[in-house]
PDB file of C-alpha atoms and ligand atoms in Angstrom:
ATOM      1  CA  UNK M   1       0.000   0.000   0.000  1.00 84.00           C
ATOM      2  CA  UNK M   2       3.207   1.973   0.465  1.00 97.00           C
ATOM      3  CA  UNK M   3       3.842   3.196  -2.740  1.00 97.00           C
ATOM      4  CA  UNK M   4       8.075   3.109  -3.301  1.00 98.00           C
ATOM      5  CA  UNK M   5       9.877   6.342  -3.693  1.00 98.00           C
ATOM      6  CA  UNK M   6      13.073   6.100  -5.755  1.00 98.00           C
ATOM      7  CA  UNK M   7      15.374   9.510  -5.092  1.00 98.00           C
ATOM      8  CA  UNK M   8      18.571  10.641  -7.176  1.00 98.00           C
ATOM      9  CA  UNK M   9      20.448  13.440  -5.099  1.00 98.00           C
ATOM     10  CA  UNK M  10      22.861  14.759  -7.274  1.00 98.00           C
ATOM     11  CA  UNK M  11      24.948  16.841  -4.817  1.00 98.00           C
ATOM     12  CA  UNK M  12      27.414  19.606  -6.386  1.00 98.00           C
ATOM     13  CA  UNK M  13      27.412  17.734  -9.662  1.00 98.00           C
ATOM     14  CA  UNK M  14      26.404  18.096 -13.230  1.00 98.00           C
ATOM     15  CA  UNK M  15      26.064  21.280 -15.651  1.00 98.00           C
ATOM     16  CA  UNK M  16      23.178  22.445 -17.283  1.00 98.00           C
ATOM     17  CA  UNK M  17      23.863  20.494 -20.353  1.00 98.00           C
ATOM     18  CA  UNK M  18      25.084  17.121 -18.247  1.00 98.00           C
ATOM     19  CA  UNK M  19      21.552  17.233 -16.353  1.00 98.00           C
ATOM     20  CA  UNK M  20      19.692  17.785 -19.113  1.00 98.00           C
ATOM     21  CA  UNK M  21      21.582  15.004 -20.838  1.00 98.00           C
ATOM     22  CA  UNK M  22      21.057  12.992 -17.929  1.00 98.00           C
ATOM     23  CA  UNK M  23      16.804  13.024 -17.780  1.00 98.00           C
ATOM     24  CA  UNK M  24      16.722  12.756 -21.562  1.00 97.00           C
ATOM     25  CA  UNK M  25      18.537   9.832 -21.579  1.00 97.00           C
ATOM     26  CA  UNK M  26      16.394   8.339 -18.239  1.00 98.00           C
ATOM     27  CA  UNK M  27      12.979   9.321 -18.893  1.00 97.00           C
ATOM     28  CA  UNK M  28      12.520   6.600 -21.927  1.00 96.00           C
ATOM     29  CA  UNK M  29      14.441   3.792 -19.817  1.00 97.00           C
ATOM     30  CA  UNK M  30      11.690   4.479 -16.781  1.00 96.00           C
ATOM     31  CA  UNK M  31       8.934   6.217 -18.543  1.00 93.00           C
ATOM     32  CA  UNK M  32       6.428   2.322 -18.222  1.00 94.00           C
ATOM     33  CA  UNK M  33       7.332   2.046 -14.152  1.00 95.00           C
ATOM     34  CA  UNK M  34       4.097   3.248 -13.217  1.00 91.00           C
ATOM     35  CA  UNK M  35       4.122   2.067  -9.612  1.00 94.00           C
ATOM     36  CA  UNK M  36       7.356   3.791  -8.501  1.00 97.00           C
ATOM     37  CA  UNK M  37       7.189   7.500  -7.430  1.00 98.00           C
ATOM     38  CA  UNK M  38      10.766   8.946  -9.439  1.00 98.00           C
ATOM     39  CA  UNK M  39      12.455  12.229  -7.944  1.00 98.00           C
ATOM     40  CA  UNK M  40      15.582  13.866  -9.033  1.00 98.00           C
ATOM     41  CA  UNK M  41      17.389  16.336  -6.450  1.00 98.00           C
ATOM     42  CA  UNK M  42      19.841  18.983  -8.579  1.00 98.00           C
ATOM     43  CA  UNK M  43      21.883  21.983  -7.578  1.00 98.00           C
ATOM     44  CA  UNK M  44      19.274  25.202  -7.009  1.00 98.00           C
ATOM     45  CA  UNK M  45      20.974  26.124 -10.745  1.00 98.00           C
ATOM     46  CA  UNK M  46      19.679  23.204 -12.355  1.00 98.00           C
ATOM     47  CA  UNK M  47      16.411  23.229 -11.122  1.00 98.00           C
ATOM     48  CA  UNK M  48      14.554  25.266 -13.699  1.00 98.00           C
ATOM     49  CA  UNK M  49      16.096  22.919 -16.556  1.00 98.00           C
ATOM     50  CA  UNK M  50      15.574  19.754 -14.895  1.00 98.00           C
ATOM     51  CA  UNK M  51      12.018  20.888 -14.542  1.00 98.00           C
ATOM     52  CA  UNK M  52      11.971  21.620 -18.182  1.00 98.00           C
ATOM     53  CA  UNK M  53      13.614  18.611 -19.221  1.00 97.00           C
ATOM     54  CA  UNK M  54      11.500  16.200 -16.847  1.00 97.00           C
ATOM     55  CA  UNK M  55       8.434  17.972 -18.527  1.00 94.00           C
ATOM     56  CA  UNK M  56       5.550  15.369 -18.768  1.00 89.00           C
ATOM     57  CA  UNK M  57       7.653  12.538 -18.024  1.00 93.00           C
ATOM     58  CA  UNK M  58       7.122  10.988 -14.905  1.00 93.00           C
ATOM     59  CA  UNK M  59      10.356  12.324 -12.776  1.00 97.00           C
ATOM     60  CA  UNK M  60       9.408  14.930 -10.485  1.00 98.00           C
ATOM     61  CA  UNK M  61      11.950  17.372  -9.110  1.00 98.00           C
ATOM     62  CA  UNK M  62      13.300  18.242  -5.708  1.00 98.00           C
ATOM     63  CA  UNK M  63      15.510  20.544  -3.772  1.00 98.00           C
ATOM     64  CA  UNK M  64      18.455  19.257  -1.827  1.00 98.00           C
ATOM     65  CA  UNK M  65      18.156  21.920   0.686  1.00 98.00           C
ATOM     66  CA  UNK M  66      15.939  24.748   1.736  1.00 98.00           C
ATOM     67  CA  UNK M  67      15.674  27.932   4.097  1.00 98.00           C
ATOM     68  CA  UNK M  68      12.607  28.633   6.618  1.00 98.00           C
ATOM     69  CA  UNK M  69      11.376  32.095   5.501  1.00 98.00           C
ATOM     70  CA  UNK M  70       9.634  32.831   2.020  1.00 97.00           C
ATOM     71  CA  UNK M  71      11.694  36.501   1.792  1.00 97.00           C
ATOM     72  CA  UNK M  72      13.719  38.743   3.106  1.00 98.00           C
ATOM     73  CA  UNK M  73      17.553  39.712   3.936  1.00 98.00           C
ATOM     74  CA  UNK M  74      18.381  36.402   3.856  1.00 98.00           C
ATOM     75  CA  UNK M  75      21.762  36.228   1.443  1.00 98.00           C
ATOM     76  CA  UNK M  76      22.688  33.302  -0.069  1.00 98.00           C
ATOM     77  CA  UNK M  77      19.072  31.549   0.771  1.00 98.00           C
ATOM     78  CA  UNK M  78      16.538  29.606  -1.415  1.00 98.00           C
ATOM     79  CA  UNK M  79      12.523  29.590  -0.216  1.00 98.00           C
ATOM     80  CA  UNK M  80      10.392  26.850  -0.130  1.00 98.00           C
ATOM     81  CA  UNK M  81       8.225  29.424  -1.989  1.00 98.00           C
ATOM     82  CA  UNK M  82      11.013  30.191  -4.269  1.00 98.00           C
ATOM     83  CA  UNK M  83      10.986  26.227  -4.795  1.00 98.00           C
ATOM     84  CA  UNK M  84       7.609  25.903  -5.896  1.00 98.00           C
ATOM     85  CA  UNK M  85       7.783  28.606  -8.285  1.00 98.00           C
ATOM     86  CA  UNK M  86      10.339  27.109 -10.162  1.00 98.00           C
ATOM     87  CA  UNK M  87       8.383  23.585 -10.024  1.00 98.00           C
ATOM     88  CA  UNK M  88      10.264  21.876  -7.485  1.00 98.00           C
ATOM     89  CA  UNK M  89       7.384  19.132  -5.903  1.00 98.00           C
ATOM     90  CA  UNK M  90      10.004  17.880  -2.981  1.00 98.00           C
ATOM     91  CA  UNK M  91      12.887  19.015  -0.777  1.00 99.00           C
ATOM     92  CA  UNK M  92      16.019  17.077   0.853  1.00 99.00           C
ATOM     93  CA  UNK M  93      16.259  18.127   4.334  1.00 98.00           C
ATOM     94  CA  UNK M  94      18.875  17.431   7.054  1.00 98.00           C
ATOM     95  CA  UNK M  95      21.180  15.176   4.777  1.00 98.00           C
ATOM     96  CA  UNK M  96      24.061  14.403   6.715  1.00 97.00           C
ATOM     97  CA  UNK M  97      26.474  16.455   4.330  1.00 97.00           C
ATOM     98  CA  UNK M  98      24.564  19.640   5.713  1.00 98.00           C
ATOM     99  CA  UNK M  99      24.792  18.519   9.402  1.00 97.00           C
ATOM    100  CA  UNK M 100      28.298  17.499   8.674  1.00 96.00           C
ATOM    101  CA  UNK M 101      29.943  20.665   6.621  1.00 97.00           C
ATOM    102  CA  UNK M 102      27.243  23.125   6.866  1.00 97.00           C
ATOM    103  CA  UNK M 103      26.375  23.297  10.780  1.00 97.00           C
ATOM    104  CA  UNK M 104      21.832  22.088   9.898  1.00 98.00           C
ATOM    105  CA  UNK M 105      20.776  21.065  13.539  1.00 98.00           C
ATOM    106  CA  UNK M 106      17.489  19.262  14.519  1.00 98.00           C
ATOM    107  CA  UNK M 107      15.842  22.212  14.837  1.00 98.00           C
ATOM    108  CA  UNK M 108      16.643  23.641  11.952  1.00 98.00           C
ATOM    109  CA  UNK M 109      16.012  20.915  10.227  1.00 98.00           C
ATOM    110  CA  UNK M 110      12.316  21.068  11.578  1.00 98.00           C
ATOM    111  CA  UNK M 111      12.049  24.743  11.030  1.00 98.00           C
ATOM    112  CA  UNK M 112      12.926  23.772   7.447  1.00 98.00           C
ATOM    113  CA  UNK M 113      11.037  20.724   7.425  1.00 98.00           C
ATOM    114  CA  UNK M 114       7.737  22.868   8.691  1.00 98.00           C
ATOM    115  CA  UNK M 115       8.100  25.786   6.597  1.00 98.00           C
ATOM    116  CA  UNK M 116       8.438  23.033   3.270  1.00 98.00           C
ATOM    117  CA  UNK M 117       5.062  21.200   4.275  1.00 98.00           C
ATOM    118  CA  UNK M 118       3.015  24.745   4.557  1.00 98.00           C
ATOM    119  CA  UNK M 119       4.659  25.716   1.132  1.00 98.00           C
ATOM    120  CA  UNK M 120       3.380  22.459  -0.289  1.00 98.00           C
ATOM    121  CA  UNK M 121       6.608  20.217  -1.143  1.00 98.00           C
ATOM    122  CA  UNK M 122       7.116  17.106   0.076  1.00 98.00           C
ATOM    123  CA  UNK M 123      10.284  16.627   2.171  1.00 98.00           C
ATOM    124  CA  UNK M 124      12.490  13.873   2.122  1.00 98.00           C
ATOM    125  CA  UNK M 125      13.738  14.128   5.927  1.00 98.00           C
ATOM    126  CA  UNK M 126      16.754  12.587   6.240  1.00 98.00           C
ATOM    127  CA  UNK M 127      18.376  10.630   9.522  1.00 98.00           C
ATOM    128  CA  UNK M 128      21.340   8.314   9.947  1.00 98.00           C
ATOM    129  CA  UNK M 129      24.103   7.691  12.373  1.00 97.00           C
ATOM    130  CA  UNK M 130      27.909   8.128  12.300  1.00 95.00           C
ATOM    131  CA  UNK M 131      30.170   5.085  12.209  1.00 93.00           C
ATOM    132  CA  UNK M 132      31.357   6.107  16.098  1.00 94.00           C
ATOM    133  CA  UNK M 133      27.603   6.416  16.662  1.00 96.00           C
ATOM    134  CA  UNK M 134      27.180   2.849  15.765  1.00 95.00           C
ATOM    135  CA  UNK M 135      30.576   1.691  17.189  1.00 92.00           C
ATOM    136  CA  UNK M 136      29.383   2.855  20.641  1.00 96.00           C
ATOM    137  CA  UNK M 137      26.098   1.617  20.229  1.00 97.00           C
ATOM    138  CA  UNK M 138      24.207   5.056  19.939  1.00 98.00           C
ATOM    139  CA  UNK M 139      22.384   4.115  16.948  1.00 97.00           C
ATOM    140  CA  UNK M 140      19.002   4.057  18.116  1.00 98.00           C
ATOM    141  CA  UNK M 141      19.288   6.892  20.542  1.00 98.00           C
ATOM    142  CA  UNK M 142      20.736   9.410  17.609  1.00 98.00           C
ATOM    143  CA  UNK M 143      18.049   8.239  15.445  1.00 98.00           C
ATOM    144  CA  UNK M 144      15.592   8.988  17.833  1.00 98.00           C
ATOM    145  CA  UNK M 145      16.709  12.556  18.607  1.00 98.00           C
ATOM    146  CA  UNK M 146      17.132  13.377  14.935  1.00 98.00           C
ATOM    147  CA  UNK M 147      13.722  11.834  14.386  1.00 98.00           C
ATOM    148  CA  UNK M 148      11.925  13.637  17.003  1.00 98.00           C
ATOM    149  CA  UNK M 149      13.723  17.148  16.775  1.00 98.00           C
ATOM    150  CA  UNK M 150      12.967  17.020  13.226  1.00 98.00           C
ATOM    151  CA  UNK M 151       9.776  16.114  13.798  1.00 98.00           C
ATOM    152  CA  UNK M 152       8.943  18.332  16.478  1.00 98.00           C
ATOM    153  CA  UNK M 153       5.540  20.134  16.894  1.00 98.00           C
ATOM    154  CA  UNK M 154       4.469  18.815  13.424  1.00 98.00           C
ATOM    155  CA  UNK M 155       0.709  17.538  13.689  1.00 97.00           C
ATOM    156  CA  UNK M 156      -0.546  13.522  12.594  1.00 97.00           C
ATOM    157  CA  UNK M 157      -2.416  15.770   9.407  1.00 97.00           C
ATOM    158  CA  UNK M 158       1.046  16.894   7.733  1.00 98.00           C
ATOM    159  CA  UNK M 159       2.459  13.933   7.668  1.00 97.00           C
ATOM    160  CA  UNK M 160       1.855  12.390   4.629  1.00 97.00           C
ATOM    161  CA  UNK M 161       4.311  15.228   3.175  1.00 98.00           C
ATOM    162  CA  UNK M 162       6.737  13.845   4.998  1.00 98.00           C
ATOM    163  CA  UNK M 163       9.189  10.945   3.901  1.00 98.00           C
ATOM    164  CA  UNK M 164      11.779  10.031   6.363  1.00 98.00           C
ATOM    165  CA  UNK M 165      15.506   8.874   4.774  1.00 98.00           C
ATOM    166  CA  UNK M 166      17.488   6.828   6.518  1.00 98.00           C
ATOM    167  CA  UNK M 167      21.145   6.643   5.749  1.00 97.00           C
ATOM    168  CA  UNK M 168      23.598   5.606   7.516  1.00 96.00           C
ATOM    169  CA  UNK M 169      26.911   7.750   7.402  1.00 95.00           C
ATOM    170  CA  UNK M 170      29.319   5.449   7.441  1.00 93.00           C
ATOM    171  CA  UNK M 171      27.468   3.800   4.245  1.00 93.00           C
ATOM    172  CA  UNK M 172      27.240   7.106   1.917  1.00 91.00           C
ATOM    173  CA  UNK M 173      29.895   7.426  -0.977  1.00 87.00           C
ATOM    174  CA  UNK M 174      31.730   5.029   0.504  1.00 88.00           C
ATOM    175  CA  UNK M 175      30.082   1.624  -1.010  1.00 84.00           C
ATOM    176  CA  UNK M 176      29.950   0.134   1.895  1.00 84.00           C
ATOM    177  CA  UNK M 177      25.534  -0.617   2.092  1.00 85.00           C
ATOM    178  CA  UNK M 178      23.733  -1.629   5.564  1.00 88.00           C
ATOM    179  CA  UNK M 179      23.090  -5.381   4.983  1.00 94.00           C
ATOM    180  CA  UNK M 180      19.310  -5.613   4.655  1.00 96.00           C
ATOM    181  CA  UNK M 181      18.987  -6.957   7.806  1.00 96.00           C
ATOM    182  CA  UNK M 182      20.637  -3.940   9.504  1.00 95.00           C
ATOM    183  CA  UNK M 183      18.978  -1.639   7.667  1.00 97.00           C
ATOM    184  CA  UNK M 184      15.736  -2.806   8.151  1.00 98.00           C
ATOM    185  CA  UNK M 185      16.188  -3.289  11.742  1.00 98.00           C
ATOM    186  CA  UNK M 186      16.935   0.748  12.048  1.00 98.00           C
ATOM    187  CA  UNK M 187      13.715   1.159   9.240  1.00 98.00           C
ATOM    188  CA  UNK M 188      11.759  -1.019  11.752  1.00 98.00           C
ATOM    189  CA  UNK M 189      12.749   1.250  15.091  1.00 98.00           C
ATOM    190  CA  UNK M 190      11.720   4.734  12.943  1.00 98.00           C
ATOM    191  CA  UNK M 191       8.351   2.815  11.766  1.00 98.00           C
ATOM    192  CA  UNK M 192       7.759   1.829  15.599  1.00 98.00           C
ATOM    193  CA  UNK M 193       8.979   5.551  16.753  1.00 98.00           C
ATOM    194  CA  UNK M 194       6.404   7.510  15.022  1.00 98.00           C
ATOM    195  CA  UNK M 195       3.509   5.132  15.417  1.00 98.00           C
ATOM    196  CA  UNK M 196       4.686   6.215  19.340  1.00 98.00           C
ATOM    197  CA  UNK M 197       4.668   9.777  18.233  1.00 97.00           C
ATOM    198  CA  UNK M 198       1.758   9.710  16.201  1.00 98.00           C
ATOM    199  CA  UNK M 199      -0.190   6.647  15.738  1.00 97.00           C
ATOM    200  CA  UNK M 200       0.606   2.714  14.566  1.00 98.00           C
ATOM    201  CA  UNK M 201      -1.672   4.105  11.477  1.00 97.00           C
ATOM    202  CA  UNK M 202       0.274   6.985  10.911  1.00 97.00           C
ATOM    203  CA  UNK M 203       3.091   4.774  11.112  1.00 98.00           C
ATOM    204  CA  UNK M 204       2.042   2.457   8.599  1.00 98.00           C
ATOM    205  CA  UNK M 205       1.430   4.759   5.724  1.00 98.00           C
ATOM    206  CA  UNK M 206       4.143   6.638   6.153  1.00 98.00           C
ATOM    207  CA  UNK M 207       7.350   5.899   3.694  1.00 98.00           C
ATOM    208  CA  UNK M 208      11.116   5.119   4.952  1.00 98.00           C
ATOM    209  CA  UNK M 209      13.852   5.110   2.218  1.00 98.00           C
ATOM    210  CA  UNK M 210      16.706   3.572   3.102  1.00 97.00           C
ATOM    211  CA  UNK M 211      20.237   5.584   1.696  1.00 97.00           C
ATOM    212  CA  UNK M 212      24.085   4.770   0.991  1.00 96.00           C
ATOM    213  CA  UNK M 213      26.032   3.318  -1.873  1.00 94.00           C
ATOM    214  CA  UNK M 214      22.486   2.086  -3.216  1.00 96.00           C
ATOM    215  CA  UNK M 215      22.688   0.068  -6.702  1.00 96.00           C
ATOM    216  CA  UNK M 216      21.212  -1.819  -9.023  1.00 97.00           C
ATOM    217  CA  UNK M 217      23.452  -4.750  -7.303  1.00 96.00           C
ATOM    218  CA  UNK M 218      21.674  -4.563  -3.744  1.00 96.00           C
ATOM    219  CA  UNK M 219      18.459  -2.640  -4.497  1.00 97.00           C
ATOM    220  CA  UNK M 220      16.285  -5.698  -4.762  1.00 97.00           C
ATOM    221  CA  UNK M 221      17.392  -7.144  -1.329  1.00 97.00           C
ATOM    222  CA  UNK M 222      17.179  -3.913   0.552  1.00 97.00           C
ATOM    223  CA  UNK M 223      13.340  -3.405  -1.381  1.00 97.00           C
ATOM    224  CA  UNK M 224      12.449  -6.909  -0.099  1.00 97.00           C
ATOM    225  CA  UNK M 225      12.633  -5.599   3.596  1.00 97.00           C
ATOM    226  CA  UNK M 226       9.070  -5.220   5.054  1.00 98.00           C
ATOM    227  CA  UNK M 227      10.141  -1.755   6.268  1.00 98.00           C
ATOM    228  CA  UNK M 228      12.192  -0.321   3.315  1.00 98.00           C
ATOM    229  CA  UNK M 229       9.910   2.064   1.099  1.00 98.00           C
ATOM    230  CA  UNK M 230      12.341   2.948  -1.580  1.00 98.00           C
ATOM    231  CA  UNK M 231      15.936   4.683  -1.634  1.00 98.00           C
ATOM    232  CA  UNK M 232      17.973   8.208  -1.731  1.00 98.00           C
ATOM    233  CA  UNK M 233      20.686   7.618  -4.079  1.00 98.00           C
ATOM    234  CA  UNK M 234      23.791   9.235  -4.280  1.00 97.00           C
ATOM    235  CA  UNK M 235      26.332   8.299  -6.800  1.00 97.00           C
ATOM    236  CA  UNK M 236      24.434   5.817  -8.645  1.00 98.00           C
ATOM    237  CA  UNK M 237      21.811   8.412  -9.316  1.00 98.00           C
ATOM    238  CA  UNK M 238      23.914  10.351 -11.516  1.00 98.00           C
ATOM    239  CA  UNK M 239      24.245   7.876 -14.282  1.00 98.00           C
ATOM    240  CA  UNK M 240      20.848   7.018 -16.228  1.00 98.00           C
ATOM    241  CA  UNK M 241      21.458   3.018 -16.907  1.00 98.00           C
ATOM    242  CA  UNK M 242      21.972   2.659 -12.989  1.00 98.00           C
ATOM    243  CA  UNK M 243      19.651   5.242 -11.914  1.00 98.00           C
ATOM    244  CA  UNK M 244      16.786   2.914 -13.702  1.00 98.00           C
ATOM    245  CA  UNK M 245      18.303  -0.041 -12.574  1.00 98.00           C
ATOM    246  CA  UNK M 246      17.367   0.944  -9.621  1.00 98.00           C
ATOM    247  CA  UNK M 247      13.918   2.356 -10.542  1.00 98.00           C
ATOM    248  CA  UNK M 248      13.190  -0.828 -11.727  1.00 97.00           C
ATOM    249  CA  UNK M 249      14.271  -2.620  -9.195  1.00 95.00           C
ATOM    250  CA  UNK M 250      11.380  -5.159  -9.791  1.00 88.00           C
ATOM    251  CA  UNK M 251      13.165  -6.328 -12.731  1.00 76.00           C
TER     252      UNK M 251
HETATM  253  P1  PGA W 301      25.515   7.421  -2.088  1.00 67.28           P
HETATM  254  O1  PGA W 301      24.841   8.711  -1.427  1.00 67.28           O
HETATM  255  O2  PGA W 301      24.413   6.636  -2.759  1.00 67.28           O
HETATM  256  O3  PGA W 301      26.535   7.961  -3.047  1.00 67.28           O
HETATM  257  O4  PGA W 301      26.120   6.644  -0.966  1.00 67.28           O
HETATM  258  C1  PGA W 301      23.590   8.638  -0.799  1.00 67.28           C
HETATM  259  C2  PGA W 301      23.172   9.994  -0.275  1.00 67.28           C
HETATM  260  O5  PGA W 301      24.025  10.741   0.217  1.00 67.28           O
HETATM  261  O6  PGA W 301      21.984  10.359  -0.347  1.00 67.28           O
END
């Protein structure tokens, strides 16, 4: 009933001609998958020509990052508003490269997160723990934080705009997955934290993707999880033959 979400975030990569390049030559390899929600995540510069290029095809276009307020002296900032204008239907929040290099915190994550949701995308809130984190066995405990500081004071109702990513540091860019069984086990936990938060229904609708060195190769055994919704992609997103291998991860 949980329909799967398949995400390309293409960091600080790819010109204007290389991302148009890059949809014309996906859209015909996915353009049949009818049962797979596609999203694409340029640079802000992209945007407008990925939007363009995606036209009535059926890859929809997100952000990888936004700010909380619609205007103002804010230098250097892109709106949720600004977003929507230029076609954007989803946003990236809280990726660990931004809490990493670029100082995003829970709340402002959830500042983000909220101000996203009343513009009208759908955010793509992402979670995961450090390599120490899991050394020391703090996996659980820094998911829940980052789960419920992101989450914070954000009623049952908006919910459904809301798709949690959970990726693992120590497994992004460094092709080294989660086995399914450990990701799943950490997909599980969120599931079970927000039917606490909100409701076991709640819980059960909403979508976890799982994220890090996701391919073609170990797609199908990570989709096979009860928990696992779909996937963020990094690297393999940026190529269109594994980008669909993935999409069509059904075979
Ligand atoms: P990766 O990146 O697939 O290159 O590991 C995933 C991500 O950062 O979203």
């Amino acid at each position: 009933m949980r329909t799967p979400l398949i995400a390309g975030n293409w960091k600080l990569f790819k010109t204007l001609a290389e991302a148009t390049a890059l949809i014309n030559e996906l859209a015909p390899l996915v353009n049949d998958v009818k049962d797979v929600e596609i999203v694409v995540a340029p640079v802000f510069t992209a945007i407008s020509t990925v939007v363009s290029a995606a036209g009535k095809t059926a890859v929809r276009v997100a952000a990888q990052d936004c700010y909380w307020e619609d205007e103002g002296a804010f230098t250097g900032e892109v709106s949720p508003k600004l977003l929507k204008d230029v076609g954007c239907s989803h946003v990236i929040i809280g990726h660990s490269e931004r809490r990493q290099y670029f100082g995003e915190t829970d709340d402002t994550v959830n500042r983000k997160t909220k101000a996203a949701i009343r513009t009208g995308l759908t955010v793509l809130l992402c979670v995961g723990e450090s390599l120490a984190q899991r050394e020391s066995n703090d996996t659980f405990k820094v998911i829940e934080a980052q789960l419920r500081g992101g989450l914070a004071d954000i009623p049952a109702a908006e919910l459904p705009h809301i798709v949690i990513a959970y990726e693992p540091v120590w497994a992004i860019g460094t092709g080294k997955t989660a086995s399914d069984t450990q990701a799943q086990e950490v997909h599980a936990f969120i599931r079970a934290l927000v039917a606490q938060i909100y409701s076991p229904s709640e819980a059960d609708a909403v979508r976890i993707l799982y994220g890090g060195s996701v391919k073609p190769e170990n797609i199908n055994g990570l989709m096979s999880q009860p928990d696992i919704d779909g996937a963020l992609v990094g690297g393999a997103s940026l190529k269109a033959e594994s980008f669909a291998g993935i999409i069509r991860f059904k075979g």
